[in-house]
mmCIF file with all atom_site columns, C-alpha atoms in Angstrom:
data_model
loop_
_atom_site.group_PDB
_atom_site.id
_atom_site.type_symbol
_atom_site.label_atom_id
_atom_site.label_alt_id
_atom_site.label_comp_id
_atom_site.label_asym_id
_atom_site.label_entity_id
_atom_site.label_seq_id
_atom_site.pdbx_PDB_ins_code
_atom_site.Cartn_x
_atom_site.Cartn_y
_atom_site.Cartn_z
_atom_site.occupancy
_atom_site.B_iso_or_equiv
_atom_site.pdbx_formal_charge
_atom_site.auth_seq_id
_atom_site.auth_comp_id
_atom_site.auth_asym_id
_atom_site.auth_atom_id
_atom_site.pdbx_PDB_model_num
ATOM 1   C CA . UNK A 1 1   ? -17.706 14.625  6.575   1.00 42.00 ? 217 UNK A CA 1
ATOM 2   C CA . UNK A 1 2   ? -14.723 13.164  4.673   1.00 45.00 ? 218 UNK A CA 1
ATOM 3   C CA . UNK A 1 3   ? -14.608 13.729  0.909   1.00 51.00 ? 219 UNK A CA 1
ATOM 4   C CA . UNK A 1 4   ? -15.934 10.696  -1.034  1.00 55.00 ? 220 UNK A CA 1
ATOM 5   C CA . UNK A 1 5   ? -12.895 8.695   -2.278  1.00 75.00 ? 221 UNK A CA 1
ATOM 6   C CA . UNK A 1 6   ? -10.489 10.373  0.080   1.00 92.00 ? 222 UNK A CA 1
ATOM 7   C CA . UNK A 1 7   ? -9.032  8.137   2.775   1.00 96.00 ? 223 UNK A CA 1
ATOM 8   C CA . UNK A 1 8   ? -5.859  7.936   4.832   1.00 97.00 ? 224 UNK A CA 1
ATOM 9   C CA . UNK A 1 9   ? -4.490  5.608   2.103   1.00 97.00 ? 225 UNK A CA 1
ATOM 10  C CA . UNK A 1 10  ? -5.357  8.133   -0.604  1.00 97.00 ? 226 UNK A CA 1
ATOM 11  C CA . UNK A 1 11  ? -3.715  10.908  1.345   1.00 98.00 ? 227 UNK A CA 1
ATOM 12  C CA . UNK A 1 12  ? -0.528  8.784   1.769   1.00 98.00 ? 228 UNK A CA 1
ATOM 13  C CA . UNK A 1 13  ? -0.607  7.976   -1.932  1.00 97.00 ? 229 UNK A CA 1
ATOM 14  C CA . UNK A 1 14  ? -0.783  11.630  -2.796  1.00 97.00 ? 230 UNK A CA 1
ATOM 15  C CA . UNK A 1 15  ? 2.052   12.413  -0.354  1.00 98.00 ? 231 UNK A CA 1
ATOM 16  C CA . UNK A 1 16  ? 4.206   9.831   -2.103  1.00 98.00 ? 232 UNK A CA 1
ATOM 17  C CA . UNK A 1 17  ? 3.380   11.302  -5.496  1.00 98.00 ? 233 UNK A CA 1
ATOM 18  C CA . UNK A 1 18  ? 4.432   14.760  -4.245  1.00 98.00 ? 234 UNK A CA 1
ATOM 19  C CA . UNK A 1 19  ? 7.689   13.326  -2.922  1.00 98.00 ? 235 UNK A CA 1
ATOM 20  C CA . UNK A 1 20  ? 8.377   11.367  -6.036  1.00 98.00 ? 236 UNK A CA 1
ATOM 21  C CA . UNK A 1 21  ? 7.826   14.371  -8.249  1.00 97.00 ? 237 UNK A CA 1
ATOM 22  C CA . UNK A 1 22  ? 9.345   17.131  -6.187  1.00 97.00 ? 238 UNK A CA 1
ATOM 23  C CA . UNK A 1 23  ? 11.461  15.657  -3.415  1.00 96.00 ? 239 UNK A CA 1
ATOM 24  C CA . UNK A 1 24  ? 10.873  14.859  0.291   1.00 96.00 ? 240 UNK A CA 1
ATOM 25  C CA . UNK A 1 25  ? 11.408  18.528  1.279   1.00 96.00 ? 241 UNK A CA 1
ATOM 26  C CA . UNK A 1 26  ? 8.357   19.526  -0.799  1.00 97.00 ? 242 UNK A CA 1
ATOM 27  C CA . UNK A 1 27  ? 5.929   17.410  1.328   1.00 98.00 ? 243 UNK A CA 1
ATOM 28  C CA . UNK A 1 28  ? 3.493   19.832  2.870   1.00 97.00 ? 244 UNK A CA 1
ATOM 29  C CA . UNK A 1 29  ? -0.133  19.486  3.710   1.00 97.00 ? 245 UNK A CA 1
ATOM 30  C CA . UNK A 1 30  ? -0.917  22.233  1.205   1.00 97.00 ? 246 UNK A CA 1
ATOM 31  C CA . UNK A 1 31  ? 0.833   20.194  -1.566  1.00 98.00 ? 247 UNK A CA 1
ATOM 32  C CA . UNK A 1 32  ? -1.100  17.021  -0.668  1.00 98.00 ? 248 UNK A CA 1
ATOM 33  C CA . UNK A 1 33  ? -4.323  18.967  -0.422  1.00 97.00 ? 249 UNK A CA 1
ATOM 34  C CA . UNK A 1 34  ? -3.800  20.466  -3.960  1.00 96.00 ? 250 UNK A CA 1
ATOM 35  C CA . UNK A 1 35  ? -3.004  16.971  -5.304  1.00 96.00 ? 251 UNK A CA 1
ATOM 36  C CA . UNK A 1 36  ? -6.190  15.527  -3.760  1.00 95.00 ? 252 UNK A CA 1
ATOM 37  C CA . UNK A 1 37  ? -8.391  18.486  -4.658  1.00 94.00 ? 253 UNK A CA 1
ATOM 38  C CA . UNK A 1 38  ? -9.368  19.487  -1.107  1.00 95.00 ? 254 UNK A CA 1
ATOM 39  C CA . UNK A 1 39  ? -8.591  22.338  1.258   1.00 94.00 ? 255 UNK A CA 1
ATOM 40  C CA . UNK A 1 40  ? -5.701  21.669  3.608   1.00 94.00 ? 256 UNK A CA 1
ATOM 41  C CA . UNK A 1 41  ? -7.978  21.485  6.689   1.00 94.00 ? 257 UNK A CA 1
ATOM 42  C CA . UNK A 1 42  ? -9.909  18.617  5.104   1.00 94.00 ? 258 UNK A CA 1
ATOM 43  C CA . UNK A 1 43  ? -6.824  16.422  5.389   1.00 95.00 ? 259 UNK A CA 1
ATOM 44  C CA . UNK A 1 44  ? -7.106  16.492  9.125   1.00 95.00 ? 260 UNK A CA 1
ATOM 45  C CA . UNK A 1 45  ? -10.025 14.114  8.850   1.00 95.00 ? 261 UNK A CA 1
ATOM 46  C CA . UNK A 1 46  ? -7.471  11.524  7.629   1.00 96.00 ? 262 UNK A CA 1
ATOM 47  C CA . UNK A 1 47  ? -4.165  12.453  9.301   1.00 97.00 ? 263 UNK A CA 1
ATOM 48  C CA . UNK A 1 48  ? -3.388  14.373  12.386  1.00 96.00 ? 264 UNK A CA 1
ATOM 49  C CA . UNK A 1 49  ? -0.954  16.638  10.650  1.00 96.00 ? 265 UNK A CA 1
ATOM 50  C CA . UNK A 1 50  ? 2.270   16.710  8.726   1.00 97.00 ? 266 UNK A CA 1
ATOM 51  C CA . UNK A 1 51  ? 4.265   14.672  11.312  1.00 95.00 ? 267 UNK A CA 1
ATOM 52  C CA . UNK A 1 52  ? 1.768   11.837  11.187  1.00 96.00 ? 268 UNK A CA 1
ATOM 53  C CA . UNK A 1 53  ? 1.789   11.991  7.384   1.00 97.00 ? 269 UNK A CA 1
ATOM 54  C CA . UNK A 1 54  ? 5.599   11.692  7.310   1.00 96.00 ? 270 UNK A CA 1
ATOM 55  C CA . UNK A 1 55  ? 5.365   8.732   9.586   1.00 96.00 ? 271 UNK A CA 1
ATOM 56  C CA . UNK A 1 56  ? 2.817   7.020   7.383   1.00 97.00 ? 272 UNK A CA 1
ATOM 57  C CA . UNK A 1 57  ? 4.979   7.640   4.307   1.00 98.00 ? 273 UNK A CA 1
ATOM 58  C CA . UNK A 1 58  ? 7.928   6.136   6.137   1.00 97.00 ? 274 UNK A CA 1
ATOM 59  C CA . UNK A 1 59  ? 5.878   3.032   7.082   1.00 97.00 ? 275 UNK A CA 1
ATOM 60  C CA . UNK A 1 60  ? 4.732   2.758   3.448   1.00 97.00 ? 276 UNK A CA 1
ATOM 61  C CA . UNK A 1 61  ? 8.292   2.911   2.098   1.00 97.00 ? 277 UNK A CA 1
ATOM 62  C CA . UNK A 1 62  ? 9.520   0.266   4.615   1.00 97.00 ? 278 UNK A CA 1
ATOM 63  C CA . UNK A 1 63  ? 6.559   -1.971  3.651   1.00 97.00 ? 279 UNK A CA 1
ATOM 64  C CA . UNK A 1 64  ? 7.237   -1.637  -0.049  1.00 98.00 ? 280 UNK A CA 1
ATOM 65  C CA . UNK A 1 65  ? 10.883  -2.360  0.475   1.00 98.00 ? 281 UNK A CA 1
ATOM 66  C CA . UNK A 1 66  ? 10.231  -5.332  2.741   1.00 98.00 ? 282 UNK A CA 1
ATOM 67  C CA . UNK A 1 67  ? 7.737   -6.765  0.258   1.00 98.00 ? 283 UNK A CA 1
ATOM 68  C CA . UNK A 1 68  ? 10.359  -6.560  -2.494  1.00 98.00 ? 284 UNK A CA 1
ATOM 69  C CA . UNK A 1 69  ? 13.009  -8.046  -0.243  1.00 98.00 ? 285 UNK A CA 1
ATOM 70  C CA . UNK A 1 70  ? 10.757  -11.041 0.666   1.00 98.00 ? 286 UNK A CA 1
ATOM 71  C CA . UNK A 1 71  ? 9.890   -11.689 -3.005  1.00 98.00 ? 287 UNK A CA 1
ATOM 72  C CA . UNK A 1 72  ? 13.537  -11.446 -3.995  1.00 98.00 ? 288 UNK A CA 1
ATOM 73  C CA . UNK A 1 73  ? 14.994  -13.810 -1.319  1.00 97.00 ? 289 UNK A CA 1
ATOM 74  C CA . UNK A 1 74  ? 12.206  -16.279 -1.180  1.00 96.00 ? 290 UNK A CA 1
ATOM 75  C CA . UNK A 1 75  ? 13.614  -19.659 -2.006  1.00 96.00 ? 291 UNK A CA 1
ATOM 76  C CA . UNK A 1 76  ? 17.250  -18.460 -1.831  1.00 96.00 ? 292 UNK A CA 1
ATOM 77  C CA . UNK A 1 77  ? 19.794  -18.916 0.879   1.00 95.00 ? 293 UNK A CA 1
ATOM 78  C CA . UNK A 1 78  ? 23.387  -18.142 1.717   1.00 95.00 ? 294 UNK A CA 1
ATOM 79  C CA . UNK A 1 79  ? 25.464  -15.973 -0.584  1.00 97.00 ? 295 UNK A CA 1
ATOM 80  C CA . UNK A 1 80  ? 22.697  -15.910 -3.210  1.00 97.00 ? 296 UNK A CA 1
ATOM 81  C CA . UNK A 1 81  ? 20.065  -14.551 -0.737  1.00 97.00 ? 297 UNK A CA 1
ATOM 82  C CA . UNK A 1 82  ? 22.409  -11.907 0.642   1.00 98.00 ? 298 UNK A CA 1
ATOM 83  C CA . UNK A 1 83  ? 23.530  -10.767 -2.781  1.00 98.00 ? 299 UNK A CA 1
ATOM 84  C CA . UNK A 1 84  ? 19.969  -10.504 -4.163  1.00 98.00 ? 300 UNK A CA 1
ATOM 85  C CA . UNK A 1 85  ? 18.873  -8.710  -1.022  1.00 98.00 ? 301 UNK A CA 1
ATOM 86  C CA . UNK A 1 86  ? 21.567  -6.052  -1.411  1.00 98.00 ? 302 UNK A CA 1
ATOM 87  C CA . UNK A 1 87  ? 20.791  -5.714  -5.179  1.00 98.00 ? 303 UNK A CA 1
ATOM 88  C CA . UNK A 1 88  ? 17.057  -5.328  -4.439  1.00 98.00 ? 304 UNK A CA 1
ATOM 89  C CA . UNK A 1 89  ? 17.818  -2.712  -1.851  1.00 98.00 ? 305 UNK A CA 1
ATOM 90  C CA . UNK A 1 90  ? 19.872  -0.668  -4.354  1.00 98.00 ? 306 UNK A CA 1
ATOM 91  C CA . UNK A 1 91  ? 17.205  -1.154  -7.036  1.00 98.00 ? 307 UNK A CA 1
ATOM 92  C CA . UNK A 1 92  ? 14.546  0.260   -4.802  1.00 98.00 ? 308 UNK A CA 1
ATOM 93  C CA . UNK A 1 93  ? 16.610  3.375   -4.076  1.00 97.00 ? 309 UNK A CA 1
ATOM 94  C CA . UNK A 1 94  ? 17.500  3.913   -7.713  1.00 97.00 ? 310 UNK A CA 1
ATOM 95  C CA . UNK A 1 95  ? 13.813  3.623   -8.714  1.00 97.00 ? 311 UNK A CA 1
ATOM 96  C CA . UNK A 1 96  ? 12.463  5.843   -5.862  1.00 98.00 ? 312 UNK A CA 1
ATOM 97  C CA . UNK A 1 97  ? 15.325  8.039   -4.523  1.00 97.00 ? 313 UNK A CA 1
ATOM 98  C CA . UNK A 1 98  ? 13.084  10.768  -3.104  1.00 97.00 ? 314 UNK A CA 1
ATOM 99  C CA . UNK A 1 99  ? 10.675  8.250   -1.631  1.00 96.00 ? 315 UNK A CA 1
ATOM 100 C CA . UNK A 1 100 ? 13.549  6.431   -0.022  1.00 97.00 ? 316 UNK A CA 1
ATOM 101 C CA . UNK A 1 101 ? 14.806  9.649   1.484   1.00 95.00 ? 317 UNK A CA 1
ATOM 102 C CA . UNK A 1 102 ? 11.464  9.918   3.302   1.00 95.00 ? 318 UNK A CA 1
ATOM 103 C CA . UNK A 1 103 ? 12.307  6.843   5.380   1.00 92.00 ? 319 UNK A CA 1
ATOM 104 C CA . UNK A 1 104 ? 13.694  7.722   8.842   1.00 89.00 ? 320 UNK A CA 1
ATOM 105 C CA . UNK A 1 105 ? 17.294  6.601   9.448   1.00 87.00 ? 321 UNK A CA 1
ATOM 106 C CA . UNK A 1 106 ? 16.370  4.585   12.538  1.00 89.00 ? 322 UNK A CA 1
ATOM 107 C CA . UNK A 1 107 ? 12.777  3.532   12.496  1.00 91.00 ? 323 UNK A CA 1
ATOM 108 C CA . UNK A 1 108 ? 13.288  1.005   15.275  1.00 90.00 ? 324 UNK A CA 1
ATOM 109 C CA . UNK A 1 109 ? 13.401  3.921   17.688  1.00 90.00 ? 325 UNK A CA 1
ATOM 110 C CA . UNK A 1 110 ? 10.074  5.315   16.430  1.00 88.00 ? 326 UNK A CA 1
ATOM 111 C CA . UNK A 1 111 ? 7.328   3.466   18.344  1.00 91.00 ? 327 UNK A CA 1
ATOM 112 C CA . UNK A 1 112 ? 4.750   3.693   15.589  1.00 94.00 ? 328 UNK A CA 1
ATOM 113 C CA . UNK A 1 113 ? 7.233   2.347   13.039  1.00 94.00 ? 329 UNK A CA 1
ATOM 114 C CA . UNK A 1 114 ? 8.548   -0.578  15.013  1.00 96.00 ? 330 UNK A CA 1
ATOM 115 C CA . UNK A 1 115 ? 6.325   -3.197  13.339  1.00 97.00 ? 331 UNK A CA 1
ATOM 116 C CA . UNK A 1 116 ? 7.281   -2.178  9.799   1.00 96.00 ? 332 UNK A CA 1
ATOM 117 C CA . UNK A 1 117 ? 10.985  -1.795  10.719  1.00 96.00 ? 333 UNK A CA 1
ATOM 118 C CA . UNK A 1 118 ? 11.023  -5.153  12.524  1.00 96.00 ? 334 UNK A CA 1
ATOM 119 C CA . UNK A 1 119 ? 9.587   -6.894  9.443   1.00 97.00 ? 335 UNK A CA 1
ATOM 120 C CA . UNK A 1 120 ? 12.429  -5.360  7.345   1.00 96.00 ? 336 UNK A CA 1
ATOM 121 C CA . UNK A 1 121 ? 15.046  -6.409  9.887   1.00 96.00 ? 337 UNK A CA 1
ATOM 122 C CA . UNK A 1 122 ? 13.647  -9.933  9.949   1.00 96.00 ? 338 UNK A CA 1
ATOM 123 C CA . UNK A 1 123 ? 14.269  -10.327 6.221   1.00 97.00 ? 339 UNK A CA 1
ATOM 124 C CA . UNK A 1 124 ? 17.962  -9.380  6.675   1.00 96.00 ? 340 UNK A CA 1
ATOM 125 C CA . UNK A 1 125 ? 18.259  -11.718 9.663   1.00 96.00 ? 341 UNK A CA 1
ATOM 126 C CA . UNK A 1 126 ? 16.673  -14.599 7.732   1.00 95.00 ? 342 UNK A CA 1
ATOM 127 C CA . UNK A 1 127 ? 19.053  -14.060 4.829   1.00 95.00 ? 343 UNK A CA 1
ATOM 128 C CA . UNK A 1 128 ? 22.037  -14.243 7.276   1.00 95.00 ? 344 UNK A CA 1
ATOM 129 C CA . UNK A 1 129 ? 20.703  -17.228 9.241   1.00 92.00 ? 345 UNK A CA 1
ATOM 130 C CA . UNK A 1 130 ? 22.539  -19.718 7.007   1.00 91.00 ? 346 UNK A CA 1
ATOM 131 C CA . UNK A 1 131 ? 25.824  -18.360 8.238   1.00 96.00 ? 347 UNK A CA 1
ATOM 132 C CA . UNK A 1 132 ? 25.155  -19.315 11.776  1.00 93.00 ? 348 UNK A CA 1
ATOM 133 C CA . UNK A 1 133 ? 24.999  -15.796 12.906  1.00 92.00 ? 349 UNK A CA 1
ATOM 134 C CA . UNK A 1 134 ? 22.844  -15.138 15.977  1.00 89.00 ? 350 UNK A CA 1
ATOM 135 C CA . UNK A 1 135 ? 22.236  -12.396 18.550  1.00 92.00 ? 351 UNK A CA 1
ATOM 136 C CA . UNK A 1 136 ? 24.658  -9.443  18.268  1.00 95.00 ? 352 UNK A CA 1
ATOM 137 C CA . UNK A 1 137 ? 26.736  -11.085 15.515  1.00 95.00 ? 353 UNK A CA 1
ATOM 138 C CA . UNK A 1 138 ? 23.630  -11.124 13.267  1.00 96.00 ? 354 UNK A CA 1
ATOM 139 C CA . UNK A 1 139 ? 22.819  -7.510  14.151  1.00 96.00 ? 355 UNK A CA 1
ATOM 140 C CA . UNK A 1 140 ? 26.395  -6.395  13.310  1.00 97.00 ? 356 UNK A CA 1
ATOM 141 C CA . UNK A 1 141 ? 26.320  -8.238  9.973   1.00 97.00 ? 357 UNK A CA 1
ATOM 142 C CA . UNK A 1 142 ? 22.868  -6.708  9.250   1.00 97.00 ? 358 UNK A CA 1
ATOM 143 C CA . UNK A 1 143 ? 24.226  -3.204  9.980   1.00 96.00 ? 359 UNK A CA 1
ATOM 144 C CA . UNK A 1 144 ? 27.112  -3.842  7.663   1.00 97.00 ? 360 UNK A CA 1
ATOM 145 C CA . UNK A 1 145 ? 24.877  -5.009  4.827   1.00 97.00 ? 361 UNK A CA 1
ATOM 146 C CA . UNK A 1 146 ? 22.481  -2.084  5.294   1.00 96.00 ? 362 UNK A CA 1
ATOM 147 C CA . UNK A 1 147 ? 25.385  0.318   5.476   1.00 96.00 ? 363 UNK A CA 1
ATOM 148 C CA . UNK A 1 148 ? 26.693  -0.991  2.098   1.00 97.00 ? 364 UNK A CA 1
ATOM 149 C CA . UNK A 1 149 ? 23.333  -0.824  0.395   1.00 97.00 ? 365 UNK A CA 1
ATOM 150 C CA . UNK A 1 150 ? 22.188  2.458   1.915   1.00 97.00 ? 366 UNK A CA 1
ATOM 151 C CA . UNK A 1 151 ? 25.598  4.199   1.505   1.00 97.00 ? 367 UNK A CA 1
ATOM 152 C CA . UNK A 1 152 ? 26.177  3.163   -2.051  1.00 98.00 ? 368 UNK A CA 1
ATOM 153 C CA . UNK A 1 153 ? 22.607  3.732   -3.204  1.00 97.00 ? 369 UNK A CA 1
ATOM 154 C CA . UNK A 1 154 ? 22.381  7.113   -1.491  1.00 96.00 ? 370 UNK A CA 1
ATOM 155 C CA . UNK A 1 155 ? 25.644  8.300   -3.014  1.00 96.00 ? 371 UNK A CA 1
ATOM 156 C CA . UNK A 1 156 ? 24.530  6.976   -6.384  1.00 97.00 ? 372 UNK A CA 1
ATOM 157 C CA . UNK A 1 157 ? 21.130  8.723   -6.134  1.00 95.00 ? 373 UNK A CA 1
ATOM 158 C CA . UNK A 1 158 ? 22.788  12.072  -5.289  1.00 94.00 ? 374 UNK A CA 1
ATOM 159 C CA . UNK A 1 159 ? 25.247  11.811  -8.165  1.00 94.00 ? 375 UNK A CA 1
ATOM 160 C CA . UNK A 1 160 ? 28.186  11.153  -5.802  1.00 95.00 ? 376 UNK A CA 1
ATOM 161 C CA . UNK A 1 161 ? 30.122  8.956   -8.193  1.00 95.00 ? 377 UNK A CA 1
ATOM 162 C CA . UNK A 1 162 ? 31.667  11.043  -10.883 1.00 92.00 ? 378 UNK A CA 1
ATOM 163 C CA . UNK A 1 163 ? 34.339  8.713   -12.175 1.00 94.00 ? 379 UNK A CA 1
ATOM 164 C CA . UNK A 1 164 ? 33.639  6.758   -15.374 1.00 92.00 ? 380 UNK A CA 1
ATOM 165 C CA . UNK A 1 165 ? 34.030  3.176   -13.913 1.00 95.00 ? 381 UNK A CA 1
ATOM 166 C CA . UNK A 1 166 ? 30.904  1.100   -14.099 1.00 96.00 ? 382 UNK A CA 1
ATOM 167 C CA . UNK A 1 167 ? 28.771  1.457   -10.922 1.00 97.00 ? 383 UNK A CA 1
ATOM 168 C CA . UNK A 1 168 ? 27.271  -1.983  -11.276 1.00 98.00 ? 384 UNK A CA 1
ATOM 169 C CA . UNK A 1 169 ? 30.784  -3.469  -11.185 1.00 98.00 ? 385 UNK A CA 1
ATOM 170 C CA . UNK A 1 170 ? 31.681  -1.502  -8.154  1.00 98.00 ? 386 UNK A CA 1
ATOM 171 C CA . UNK A 1 171 ? 28.471  -2.574  -6.385  1.00 98.00 ? 387 UNK A CA 1
ATOM 172 C CA . UNK A 1 172 ? 29.064  -6.219  -7.224  1.00 98.00 ? 388 UNK A CA 1
ATOM 173 C CA . UNK A 1 173 ? 32.568  -5.880  -5.757  1.00 98.00 ? 389 UNK A CA 1
ATOM 174 C CA . UNK A 1 174 ? 31.065  -4.492  -2.559  1.00 98.00 ? 390 UNK A CA 1
ATOM 175 C CA . UNK A 1 175 ? 28.650  -7.401  -2.389  1.00 98.00 ? 391 UNK A CA 1
ATOM 176 C CA . UNK A 1 176 ? 31.460  -9.902  -2.985  1.00 98.00 ? 392 UNK A CA 1
ATOM 177 C CA . UNK A 1 177 ? 33.543  -8.373  -0.241  1.00 98.00 ? 393 UNK A CA 1
ATOM 178 C CA . UNK A 1 178 ? 30.604  -8.412  2.201   1.00 98.00 ? 394 UNK A CA 1
ATOM 179 C CA . UNK A 1 179 ? 29.696  -11.998 1.374   1.00 98.00 ? 395 UNK A CA 1
ATOM 180 C CA . UNK A 1 180 ? 33.324  -13.087 1.733   1.00 97.00 ? 396 UNK A CA 1
ATOM 181 C CA . UNK A 1 181 ? 33.380  -11.496 5.200   1.00 97.00 ? 397 UNK A CA 1
ATOM 182 C CA . UNK A 1 182 ? 30.530  -13.754 6.432   1.00 97.00 ? 398 UNK A CA 1
ATOM 183 C CA . UNK A 1 183 ? 31.533  -16.910 8.348   1.00 95.00 ? 399 UNK A CA 1
ATOM 184 C CA . UNK A 1 184 ? 31.458  -20.222 6.491   1.00 88.00 ? 400 UNK A CA 1
ATOM 185 C CA . UNK A 1 185 ? 29.996  -23.283 8.077   1.00 74.00 ? 401 UNK A CA 1
#
């Protein structure tokens, strides 16, 4: 019988706490069991194993990010929507670098993650819609925007920028370059 108060959601919450505190490489069933006060075998009542737990964490991260993206871009369009989307992406990674590292690099190729990944993709595509981008042109632009946000934020989170110039200024320059590259109607 499952422990009272322990659920799949509680197990995922505990996994995220472990990741936030100790890094994604520290996620083990033993660490989650210790955090939730149960023996490791008790977790199998809520998740099939570590692989499923990692998947559920990845889905949670994408859902959190997508919810933030939607809130940030709602009511915005064009350059403003794209810029705030890229800033929000970076902000999430800065606030949760270890959690962000738990997201798979290409969740659209993971069948159980397709729904969450598609929702995130749709936010990017919606932000780009005002530029008249469709089909593969919209995908290429989305990849470029994601590469800017992911690359910069990941380098920043790992301490990859050692020079004294202001990182916010650099990121704003990247956003401006990306926005300037988008077609004008």
